[in-house]
PDB file of N, CA and C in Angstrom:
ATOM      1  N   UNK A   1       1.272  -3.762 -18.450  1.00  0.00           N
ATOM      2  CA  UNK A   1       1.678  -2.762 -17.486  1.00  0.00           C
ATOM      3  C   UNK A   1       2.432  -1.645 -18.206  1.00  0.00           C
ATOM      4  N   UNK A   2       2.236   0.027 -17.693  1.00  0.00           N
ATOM      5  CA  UNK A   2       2.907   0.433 -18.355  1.00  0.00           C
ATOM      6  C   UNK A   2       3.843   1.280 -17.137  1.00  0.00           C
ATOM      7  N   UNK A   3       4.725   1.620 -17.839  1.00  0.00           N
ATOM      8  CA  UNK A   3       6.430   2.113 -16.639  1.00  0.00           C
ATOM      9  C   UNK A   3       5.922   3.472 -16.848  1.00  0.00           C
ATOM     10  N   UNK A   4       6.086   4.087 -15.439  1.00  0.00           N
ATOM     11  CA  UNK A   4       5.959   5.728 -15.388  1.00  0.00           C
ATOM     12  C   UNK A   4       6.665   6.042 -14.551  1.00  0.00           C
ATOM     13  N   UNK A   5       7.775   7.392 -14.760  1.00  0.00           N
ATOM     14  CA  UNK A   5       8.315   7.690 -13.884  1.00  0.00           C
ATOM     15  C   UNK A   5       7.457   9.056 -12.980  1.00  0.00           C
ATOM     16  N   UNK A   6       8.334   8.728 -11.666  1.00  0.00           N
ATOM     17  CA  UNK A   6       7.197  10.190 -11.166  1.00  0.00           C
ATOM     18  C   UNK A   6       7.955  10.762 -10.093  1.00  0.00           C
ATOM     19  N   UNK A   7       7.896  11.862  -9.719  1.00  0.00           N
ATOM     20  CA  UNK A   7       8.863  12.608  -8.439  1.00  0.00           C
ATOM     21  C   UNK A   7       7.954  12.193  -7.553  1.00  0.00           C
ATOM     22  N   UNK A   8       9.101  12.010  -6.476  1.00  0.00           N
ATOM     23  CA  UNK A   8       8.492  12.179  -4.822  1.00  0.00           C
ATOM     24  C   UNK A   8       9.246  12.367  -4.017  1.00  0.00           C
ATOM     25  N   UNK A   9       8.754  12.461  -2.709  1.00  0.00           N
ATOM     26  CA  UNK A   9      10.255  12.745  -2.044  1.00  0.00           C
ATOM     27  C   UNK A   9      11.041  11.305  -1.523  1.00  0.00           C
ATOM     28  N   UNK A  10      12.716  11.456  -1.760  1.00  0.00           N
ATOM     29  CA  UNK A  10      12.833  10.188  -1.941  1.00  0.00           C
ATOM     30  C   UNK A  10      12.321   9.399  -0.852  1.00  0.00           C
ATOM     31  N   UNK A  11      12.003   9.474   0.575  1.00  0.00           N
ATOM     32  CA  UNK A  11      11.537   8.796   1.543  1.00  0.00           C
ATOM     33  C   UNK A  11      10.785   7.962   1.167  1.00  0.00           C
ATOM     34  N   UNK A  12       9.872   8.086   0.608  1.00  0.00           N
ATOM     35  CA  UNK A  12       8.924   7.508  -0.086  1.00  0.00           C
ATOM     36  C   UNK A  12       9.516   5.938  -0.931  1.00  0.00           C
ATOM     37  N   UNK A  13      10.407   6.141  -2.098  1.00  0.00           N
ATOM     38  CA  UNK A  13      10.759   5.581  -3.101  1.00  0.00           C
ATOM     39  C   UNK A  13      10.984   4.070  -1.879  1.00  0.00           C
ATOM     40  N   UNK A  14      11.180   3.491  -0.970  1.00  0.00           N
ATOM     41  CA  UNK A  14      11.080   2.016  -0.485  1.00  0.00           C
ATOM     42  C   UNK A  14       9.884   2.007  -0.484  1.00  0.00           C
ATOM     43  N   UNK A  15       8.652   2.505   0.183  1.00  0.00           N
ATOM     44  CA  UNK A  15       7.746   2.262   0.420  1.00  0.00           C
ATOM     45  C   UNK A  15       7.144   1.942  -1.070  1.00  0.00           C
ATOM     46  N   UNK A  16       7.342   2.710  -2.023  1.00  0.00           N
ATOM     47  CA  UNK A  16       6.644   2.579  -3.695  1.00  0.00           C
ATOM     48  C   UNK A  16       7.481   1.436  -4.425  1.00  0.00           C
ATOM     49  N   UNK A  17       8.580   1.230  -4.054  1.00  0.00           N
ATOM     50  CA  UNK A  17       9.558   0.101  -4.765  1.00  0.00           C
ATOM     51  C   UNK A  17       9.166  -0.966  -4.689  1.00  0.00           C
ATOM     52  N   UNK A  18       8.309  -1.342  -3.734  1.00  0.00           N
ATOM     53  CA  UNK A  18       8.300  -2.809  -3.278  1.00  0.00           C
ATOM     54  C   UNK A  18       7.772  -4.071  -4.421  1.00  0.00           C
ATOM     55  N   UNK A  19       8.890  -5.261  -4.314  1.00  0.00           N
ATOM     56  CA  UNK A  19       8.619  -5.838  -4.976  1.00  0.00           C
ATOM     57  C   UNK A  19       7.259  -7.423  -4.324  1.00  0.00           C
ATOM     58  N   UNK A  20       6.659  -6.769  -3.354  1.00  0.00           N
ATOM     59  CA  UNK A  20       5.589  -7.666  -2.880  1.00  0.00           C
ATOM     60  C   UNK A  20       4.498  -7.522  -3.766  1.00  0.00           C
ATOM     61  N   UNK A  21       3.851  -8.796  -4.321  1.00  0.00           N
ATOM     62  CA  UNK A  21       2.533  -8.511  -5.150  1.00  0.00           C
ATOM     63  C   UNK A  21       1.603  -7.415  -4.398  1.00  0.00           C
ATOM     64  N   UNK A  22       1.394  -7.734  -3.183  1.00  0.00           N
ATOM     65  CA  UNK A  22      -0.002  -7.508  -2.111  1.00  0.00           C
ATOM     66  C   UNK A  22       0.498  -6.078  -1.867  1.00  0.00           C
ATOM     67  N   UNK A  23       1.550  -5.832  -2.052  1.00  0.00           N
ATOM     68  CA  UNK A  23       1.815  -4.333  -1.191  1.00  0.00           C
ATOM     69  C   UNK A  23       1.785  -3.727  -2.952  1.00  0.00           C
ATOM     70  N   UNK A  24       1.919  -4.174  -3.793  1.00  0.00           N
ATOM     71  CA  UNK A  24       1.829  -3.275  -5.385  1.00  0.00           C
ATOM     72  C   UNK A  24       0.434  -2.561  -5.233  1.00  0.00           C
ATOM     73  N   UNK A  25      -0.223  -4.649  -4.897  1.00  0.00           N
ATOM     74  CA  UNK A  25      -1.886  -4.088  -5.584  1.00  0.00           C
ATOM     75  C   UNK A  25      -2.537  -3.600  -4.539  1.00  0.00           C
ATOM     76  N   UNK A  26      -1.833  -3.068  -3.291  1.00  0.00           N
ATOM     77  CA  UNK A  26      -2.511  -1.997  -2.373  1.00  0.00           C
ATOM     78  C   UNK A  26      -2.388  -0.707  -2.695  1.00  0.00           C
ATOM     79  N   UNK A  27      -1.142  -0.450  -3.103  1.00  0.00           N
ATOM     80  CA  UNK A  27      -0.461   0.915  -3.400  1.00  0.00           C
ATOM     81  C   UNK A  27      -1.224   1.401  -4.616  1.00  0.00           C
ATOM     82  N   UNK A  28      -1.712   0.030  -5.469  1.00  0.00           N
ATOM     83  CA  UNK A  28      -2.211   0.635  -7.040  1.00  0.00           C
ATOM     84  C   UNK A  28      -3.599   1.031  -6.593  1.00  0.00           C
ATOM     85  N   UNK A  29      -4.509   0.290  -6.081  1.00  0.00           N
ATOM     86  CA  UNK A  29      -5.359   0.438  -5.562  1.00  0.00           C
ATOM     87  C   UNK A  29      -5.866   1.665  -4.816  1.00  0.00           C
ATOM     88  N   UNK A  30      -5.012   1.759  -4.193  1.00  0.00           N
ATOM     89  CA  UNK A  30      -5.133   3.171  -3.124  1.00  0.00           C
ATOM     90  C   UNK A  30      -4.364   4.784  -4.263  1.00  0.00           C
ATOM     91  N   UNK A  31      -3.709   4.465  -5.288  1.00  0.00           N
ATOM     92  CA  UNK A  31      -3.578   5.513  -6.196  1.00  0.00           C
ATOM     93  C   UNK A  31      -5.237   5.778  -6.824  1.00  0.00           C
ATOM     94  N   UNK A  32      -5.894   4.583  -7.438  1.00  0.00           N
ATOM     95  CA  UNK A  32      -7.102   5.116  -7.926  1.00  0.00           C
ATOM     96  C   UNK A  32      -8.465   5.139  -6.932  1.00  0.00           C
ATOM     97  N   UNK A  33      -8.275   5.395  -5.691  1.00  0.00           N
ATOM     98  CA  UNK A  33      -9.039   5.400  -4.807  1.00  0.00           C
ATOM     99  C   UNK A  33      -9.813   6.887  -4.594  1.00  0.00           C
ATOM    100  N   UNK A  34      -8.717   7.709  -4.715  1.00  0.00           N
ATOM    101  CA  UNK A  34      -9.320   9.103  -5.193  1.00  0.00           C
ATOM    102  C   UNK A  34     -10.777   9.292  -6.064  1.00  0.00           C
ATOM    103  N   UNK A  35     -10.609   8.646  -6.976  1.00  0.00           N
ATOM    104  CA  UNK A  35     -10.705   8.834  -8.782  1.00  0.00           C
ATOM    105  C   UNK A  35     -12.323   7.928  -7.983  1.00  0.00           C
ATOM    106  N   UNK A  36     -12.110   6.794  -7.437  1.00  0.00           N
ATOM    107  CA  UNK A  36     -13.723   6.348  -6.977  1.00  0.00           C
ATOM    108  C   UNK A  36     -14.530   6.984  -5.922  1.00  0.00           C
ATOM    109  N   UNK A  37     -13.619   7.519  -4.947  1.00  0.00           N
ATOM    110  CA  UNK A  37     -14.228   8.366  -3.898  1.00  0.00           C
ATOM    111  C   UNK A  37     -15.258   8.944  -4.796  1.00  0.00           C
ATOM    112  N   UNK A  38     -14.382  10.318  -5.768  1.00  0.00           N
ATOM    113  CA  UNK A  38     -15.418  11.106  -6.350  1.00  0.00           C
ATOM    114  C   UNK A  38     -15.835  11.224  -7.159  1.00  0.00           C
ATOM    115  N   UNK A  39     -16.244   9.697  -7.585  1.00  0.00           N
ATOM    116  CA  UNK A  39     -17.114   9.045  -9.075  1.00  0.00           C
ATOM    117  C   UNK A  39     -16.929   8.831  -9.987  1.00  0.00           C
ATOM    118  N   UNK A  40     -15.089   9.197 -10.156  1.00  0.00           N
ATOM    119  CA  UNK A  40     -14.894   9.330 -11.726  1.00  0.00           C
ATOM    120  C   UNK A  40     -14.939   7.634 -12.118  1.00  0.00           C
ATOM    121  N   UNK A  41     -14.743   7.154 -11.412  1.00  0.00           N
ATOM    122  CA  UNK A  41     -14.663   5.423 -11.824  1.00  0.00           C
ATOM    123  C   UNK A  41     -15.167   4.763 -11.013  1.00  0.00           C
ATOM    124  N   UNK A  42     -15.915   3.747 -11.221  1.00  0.00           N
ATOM    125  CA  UNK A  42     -16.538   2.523 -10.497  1.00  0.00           C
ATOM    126  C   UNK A  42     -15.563   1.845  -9.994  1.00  0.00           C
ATOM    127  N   UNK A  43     -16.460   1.225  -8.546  1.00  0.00           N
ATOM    128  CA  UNK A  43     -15.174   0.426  -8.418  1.00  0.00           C
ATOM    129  C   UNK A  43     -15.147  -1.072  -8.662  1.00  0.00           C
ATOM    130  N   UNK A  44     -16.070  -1.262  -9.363  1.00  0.00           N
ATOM    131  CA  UNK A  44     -15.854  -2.461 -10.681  1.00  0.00           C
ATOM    132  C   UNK A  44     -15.364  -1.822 -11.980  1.00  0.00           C
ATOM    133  N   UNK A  45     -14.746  -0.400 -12.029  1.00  0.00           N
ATOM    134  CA  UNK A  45     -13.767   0.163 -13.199  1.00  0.00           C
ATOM    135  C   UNK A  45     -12.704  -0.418 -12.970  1.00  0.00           C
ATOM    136  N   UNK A  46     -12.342  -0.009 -11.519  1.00  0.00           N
ATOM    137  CA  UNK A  46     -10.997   0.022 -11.039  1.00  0.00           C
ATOM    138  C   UNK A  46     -10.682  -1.596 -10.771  1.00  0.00           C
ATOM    139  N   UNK A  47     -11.288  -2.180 -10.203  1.00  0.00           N
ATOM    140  CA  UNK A  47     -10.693  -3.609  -9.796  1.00  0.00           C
ATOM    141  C   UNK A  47     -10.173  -4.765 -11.417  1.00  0.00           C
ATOM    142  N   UNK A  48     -11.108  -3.717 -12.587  1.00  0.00           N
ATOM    143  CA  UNK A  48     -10.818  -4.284 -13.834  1.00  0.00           C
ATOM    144  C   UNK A  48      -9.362  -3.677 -13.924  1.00  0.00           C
ATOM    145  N   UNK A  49      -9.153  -2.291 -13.964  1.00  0.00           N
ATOM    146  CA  UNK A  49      -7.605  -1.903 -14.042  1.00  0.00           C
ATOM    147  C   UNK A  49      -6.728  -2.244 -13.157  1.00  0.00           C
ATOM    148  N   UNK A  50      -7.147  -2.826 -12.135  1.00  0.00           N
ATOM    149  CA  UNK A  50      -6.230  -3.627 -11.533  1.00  0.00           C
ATOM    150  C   UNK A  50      -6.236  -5.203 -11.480  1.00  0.00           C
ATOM    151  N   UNK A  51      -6.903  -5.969 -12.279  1.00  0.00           N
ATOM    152  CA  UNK A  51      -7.041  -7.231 -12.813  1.00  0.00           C
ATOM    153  C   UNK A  51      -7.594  -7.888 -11.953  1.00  0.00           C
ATOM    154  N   UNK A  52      -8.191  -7.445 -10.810  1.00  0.00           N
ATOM    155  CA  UNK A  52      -9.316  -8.455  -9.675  1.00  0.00           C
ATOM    156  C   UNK A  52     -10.602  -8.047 -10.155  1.00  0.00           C
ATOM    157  N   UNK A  53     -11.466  -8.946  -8.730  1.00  0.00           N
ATOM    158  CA  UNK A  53     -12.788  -8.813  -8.987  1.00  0.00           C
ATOM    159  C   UNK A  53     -13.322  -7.887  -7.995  1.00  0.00           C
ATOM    160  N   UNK A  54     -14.439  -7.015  -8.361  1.00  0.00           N
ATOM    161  CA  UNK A  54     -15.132  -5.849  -7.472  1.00  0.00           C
ATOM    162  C   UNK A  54     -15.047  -6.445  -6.445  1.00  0.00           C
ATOM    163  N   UNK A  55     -15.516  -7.805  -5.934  1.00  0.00           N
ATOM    164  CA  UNK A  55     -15.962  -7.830  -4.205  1.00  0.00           C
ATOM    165  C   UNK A  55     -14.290  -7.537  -3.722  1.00  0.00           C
ATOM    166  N   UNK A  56     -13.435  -8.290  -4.372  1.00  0.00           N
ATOM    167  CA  UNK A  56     -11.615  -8.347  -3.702  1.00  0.00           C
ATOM    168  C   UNK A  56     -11.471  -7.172  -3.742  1.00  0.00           C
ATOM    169  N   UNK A  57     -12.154  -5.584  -4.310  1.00  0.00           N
ATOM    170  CA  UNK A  57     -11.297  -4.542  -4.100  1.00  0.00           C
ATOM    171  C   UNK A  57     -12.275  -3.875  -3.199  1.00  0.00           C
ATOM    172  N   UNK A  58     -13.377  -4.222  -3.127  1.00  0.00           N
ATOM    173  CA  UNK A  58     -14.305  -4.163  -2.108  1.00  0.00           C
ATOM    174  C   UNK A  58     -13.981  -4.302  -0.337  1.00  0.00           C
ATOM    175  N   UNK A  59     -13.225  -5.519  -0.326  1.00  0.00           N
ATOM    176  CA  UNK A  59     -12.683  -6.170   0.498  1.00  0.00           C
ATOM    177  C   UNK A  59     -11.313  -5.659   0.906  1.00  0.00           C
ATOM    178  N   UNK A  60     -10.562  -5.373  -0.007  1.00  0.00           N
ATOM    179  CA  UNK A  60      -9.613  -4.730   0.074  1.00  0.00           C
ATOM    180  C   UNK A  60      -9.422  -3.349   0.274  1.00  0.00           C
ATOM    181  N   UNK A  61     -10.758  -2.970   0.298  1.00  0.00           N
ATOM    182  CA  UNK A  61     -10.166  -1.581   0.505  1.00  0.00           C
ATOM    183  C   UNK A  61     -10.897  -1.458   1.936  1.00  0.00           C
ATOM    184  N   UNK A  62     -11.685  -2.356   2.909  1.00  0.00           N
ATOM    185  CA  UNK A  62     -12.505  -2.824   4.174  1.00  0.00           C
ATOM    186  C   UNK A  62     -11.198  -3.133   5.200  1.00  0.00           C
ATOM    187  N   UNK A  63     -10.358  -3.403   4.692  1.00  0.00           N
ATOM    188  CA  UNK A  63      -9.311  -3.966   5.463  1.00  0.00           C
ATOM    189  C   UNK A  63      -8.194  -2.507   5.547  1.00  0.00           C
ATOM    190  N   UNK A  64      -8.490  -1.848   4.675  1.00  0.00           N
ATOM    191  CA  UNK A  64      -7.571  -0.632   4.575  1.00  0.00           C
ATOM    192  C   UNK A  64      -8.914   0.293   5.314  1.00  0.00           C
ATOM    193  N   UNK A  65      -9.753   0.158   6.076  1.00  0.00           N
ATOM    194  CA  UNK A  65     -10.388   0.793   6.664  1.00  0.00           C
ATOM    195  C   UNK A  65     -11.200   2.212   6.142  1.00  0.00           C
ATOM    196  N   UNK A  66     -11.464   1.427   4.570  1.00  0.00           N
ATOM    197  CA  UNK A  66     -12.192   2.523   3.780  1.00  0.00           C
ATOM    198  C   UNK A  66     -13.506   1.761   3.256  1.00  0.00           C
ATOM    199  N   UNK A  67     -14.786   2.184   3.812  1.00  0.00           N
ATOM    200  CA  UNK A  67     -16.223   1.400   3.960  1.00  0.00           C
ATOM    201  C   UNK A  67     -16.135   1.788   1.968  1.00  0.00           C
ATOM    202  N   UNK A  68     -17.372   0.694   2.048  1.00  0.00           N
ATOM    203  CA  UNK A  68     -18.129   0.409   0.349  1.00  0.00           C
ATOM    204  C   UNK A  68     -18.924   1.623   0.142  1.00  0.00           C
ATOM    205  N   UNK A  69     -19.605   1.725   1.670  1.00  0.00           N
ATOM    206  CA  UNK A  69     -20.671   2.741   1.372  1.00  0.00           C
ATOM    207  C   UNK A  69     -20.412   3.865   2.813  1.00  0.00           C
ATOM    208  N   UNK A  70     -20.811   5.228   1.953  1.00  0.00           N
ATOM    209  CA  UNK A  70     -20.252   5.961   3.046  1.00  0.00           C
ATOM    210  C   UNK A  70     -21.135   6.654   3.381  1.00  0.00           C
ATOM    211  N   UNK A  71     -22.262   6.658   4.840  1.00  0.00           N
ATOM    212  CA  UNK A  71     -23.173   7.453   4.840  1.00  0.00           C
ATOM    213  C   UNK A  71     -23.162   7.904   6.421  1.00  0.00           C
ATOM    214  N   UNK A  72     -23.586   8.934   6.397  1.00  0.00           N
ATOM    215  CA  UNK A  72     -23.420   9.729   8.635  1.00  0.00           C
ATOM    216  C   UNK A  72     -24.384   8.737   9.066  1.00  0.00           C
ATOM    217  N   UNK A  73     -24.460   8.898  10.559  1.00  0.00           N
ATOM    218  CA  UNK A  73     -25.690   7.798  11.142  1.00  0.00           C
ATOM    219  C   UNK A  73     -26.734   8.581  10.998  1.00  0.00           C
ATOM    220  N   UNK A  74     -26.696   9.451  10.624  1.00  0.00           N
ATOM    221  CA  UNK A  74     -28.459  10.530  10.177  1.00  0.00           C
ATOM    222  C   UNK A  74     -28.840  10.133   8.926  1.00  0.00           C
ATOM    223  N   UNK A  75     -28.108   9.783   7.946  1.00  0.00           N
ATOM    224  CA  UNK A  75     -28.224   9.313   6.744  1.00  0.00           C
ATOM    225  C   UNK A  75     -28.655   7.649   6.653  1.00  0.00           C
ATOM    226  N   UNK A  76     -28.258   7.204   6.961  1.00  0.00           N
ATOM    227  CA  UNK A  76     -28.930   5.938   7.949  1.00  0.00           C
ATOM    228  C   UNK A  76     -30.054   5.665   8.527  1.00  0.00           C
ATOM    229  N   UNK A  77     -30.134   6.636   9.738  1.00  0.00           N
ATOM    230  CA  UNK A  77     -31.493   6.603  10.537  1.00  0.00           C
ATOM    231  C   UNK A  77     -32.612   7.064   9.300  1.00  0.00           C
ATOM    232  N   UNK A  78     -31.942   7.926   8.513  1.00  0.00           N
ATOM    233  CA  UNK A  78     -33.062   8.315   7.540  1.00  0.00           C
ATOM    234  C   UNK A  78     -33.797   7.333   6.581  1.00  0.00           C
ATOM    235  N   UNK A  79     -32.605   6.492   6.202  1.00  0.00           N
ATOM    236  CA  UNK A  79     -32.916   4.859   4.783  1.00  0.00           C
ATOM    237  C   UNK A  79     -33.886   4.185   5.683  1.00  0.00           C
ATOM    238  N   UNK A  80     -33.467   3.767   6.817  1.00  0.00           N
ATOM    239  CA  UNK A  80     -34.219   2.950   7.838  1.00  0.00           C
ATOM    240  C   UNK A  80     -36.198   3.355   7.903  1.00  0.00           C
ATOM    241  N   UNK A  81     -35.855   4.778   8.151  1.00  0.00           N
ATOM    242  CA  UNK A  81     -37.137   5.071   8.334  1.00  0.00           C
ATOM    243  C   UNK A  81     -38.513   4.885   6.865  1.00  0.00           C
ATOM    244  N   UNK A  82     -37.394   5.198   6.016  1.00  0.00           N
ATOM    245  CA  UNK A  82     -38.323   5.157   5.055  1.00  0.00           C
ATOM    246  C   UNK A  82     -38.530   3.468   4.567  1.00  0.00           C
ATOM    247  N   UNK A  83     -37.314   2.909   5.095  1.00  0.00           N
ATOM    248  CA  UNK A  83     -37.405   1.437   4.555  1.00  0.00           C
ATOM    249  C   UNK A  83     -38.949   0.913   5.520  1.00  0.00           C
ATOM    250  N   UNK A  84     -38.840   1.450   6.799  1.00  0.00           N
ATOM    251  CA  UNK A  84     -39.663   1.285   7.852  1.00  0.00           C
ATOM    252  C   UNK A  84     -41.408   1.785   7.625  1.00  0.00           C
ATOM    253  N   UNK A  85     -41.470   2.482   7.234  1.00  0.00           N
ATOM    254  CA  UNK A  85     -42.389   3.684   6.243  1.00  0.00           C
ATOM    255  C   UNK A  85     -43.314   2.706   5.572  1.00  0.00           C
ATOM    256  N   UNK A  86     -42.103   2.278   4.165  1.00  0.00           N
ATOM    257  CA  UNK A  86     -42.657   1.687   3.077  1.00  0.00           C
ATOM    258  C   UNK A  86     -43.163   0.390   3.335  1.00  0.00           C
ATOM    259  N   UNK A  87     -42.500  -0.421   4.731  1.00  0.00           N
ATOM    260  CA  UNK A  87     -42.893  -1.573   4.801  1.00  0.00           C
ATOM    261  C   UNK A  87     -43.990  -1.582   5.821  1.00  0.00           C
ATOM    262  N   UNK A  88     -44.545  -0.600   6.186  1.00  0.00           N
ATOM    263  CA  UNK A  88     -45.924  -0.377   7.158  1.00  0.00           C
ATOM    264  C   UNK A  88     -47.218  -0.163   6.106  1.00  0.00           C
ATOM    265  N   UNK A  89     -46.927   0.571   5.221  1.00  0.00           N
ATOM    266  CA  UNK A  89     -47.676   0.830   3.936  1.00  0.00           C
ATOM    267  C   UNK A  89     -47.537  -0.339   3.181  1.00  0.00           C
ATOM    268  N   UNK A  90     -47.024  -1.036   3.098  1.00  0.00           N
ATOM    269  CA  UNK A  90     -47.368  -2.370   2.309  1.00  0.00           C
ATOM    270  C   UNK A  90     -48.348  -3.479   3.144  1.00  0.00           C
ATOM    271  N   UNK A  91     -48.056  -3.146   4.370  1.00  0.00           N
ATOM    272  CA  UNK A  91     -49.135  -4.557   5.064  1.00  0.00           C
ATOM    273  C   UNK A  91     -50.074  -4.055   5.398  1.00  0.00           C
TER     274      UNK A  91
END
């Protein structure tokens, strides 16, 4: 682990202090959550920098109400169709 100091406003500093495992590796988690949103890291990068396994940060981040996969229901109806498509053309 490495120690970094960082400004915030102090309100904050209980909420970041906490000495609960589960509330660390949410907080750490949700710092590099950014960084996977917009590709810079996998999130079998990240669950390695945070010492779990992809499905647990997978899971963990399902419970923090942030999906694996993020697509509109048009984007959807669209996979479907072609999944639908390809499997009419095969039989």
């Amino acid at each position: 682990m490495a120690v970094i100091q960082m400004e915030m406003p102090e309100e904050m500093a209980s909420f970041v202090l906490s000495s609960d495992k589960e509330e660390q590796l949410k907080r750490n988690a949700m710092m590099l959550y950014p960084y996977v949103h917009d590709g810079i890291i996998s999130h079998g990068r990240a669950a390695e920098i945070l010492g779990i396994y992809k499905m647990d940060l997978i899971v963990l981040y399902g419970s923090l109400g942030i999906p694996y996969i993020e697509m509109t229901d048009e984007e959807i109806e669209e996979e479907l169709s072609v999944v639908h498509a390809l499997k009419e053309a095969m039989a």
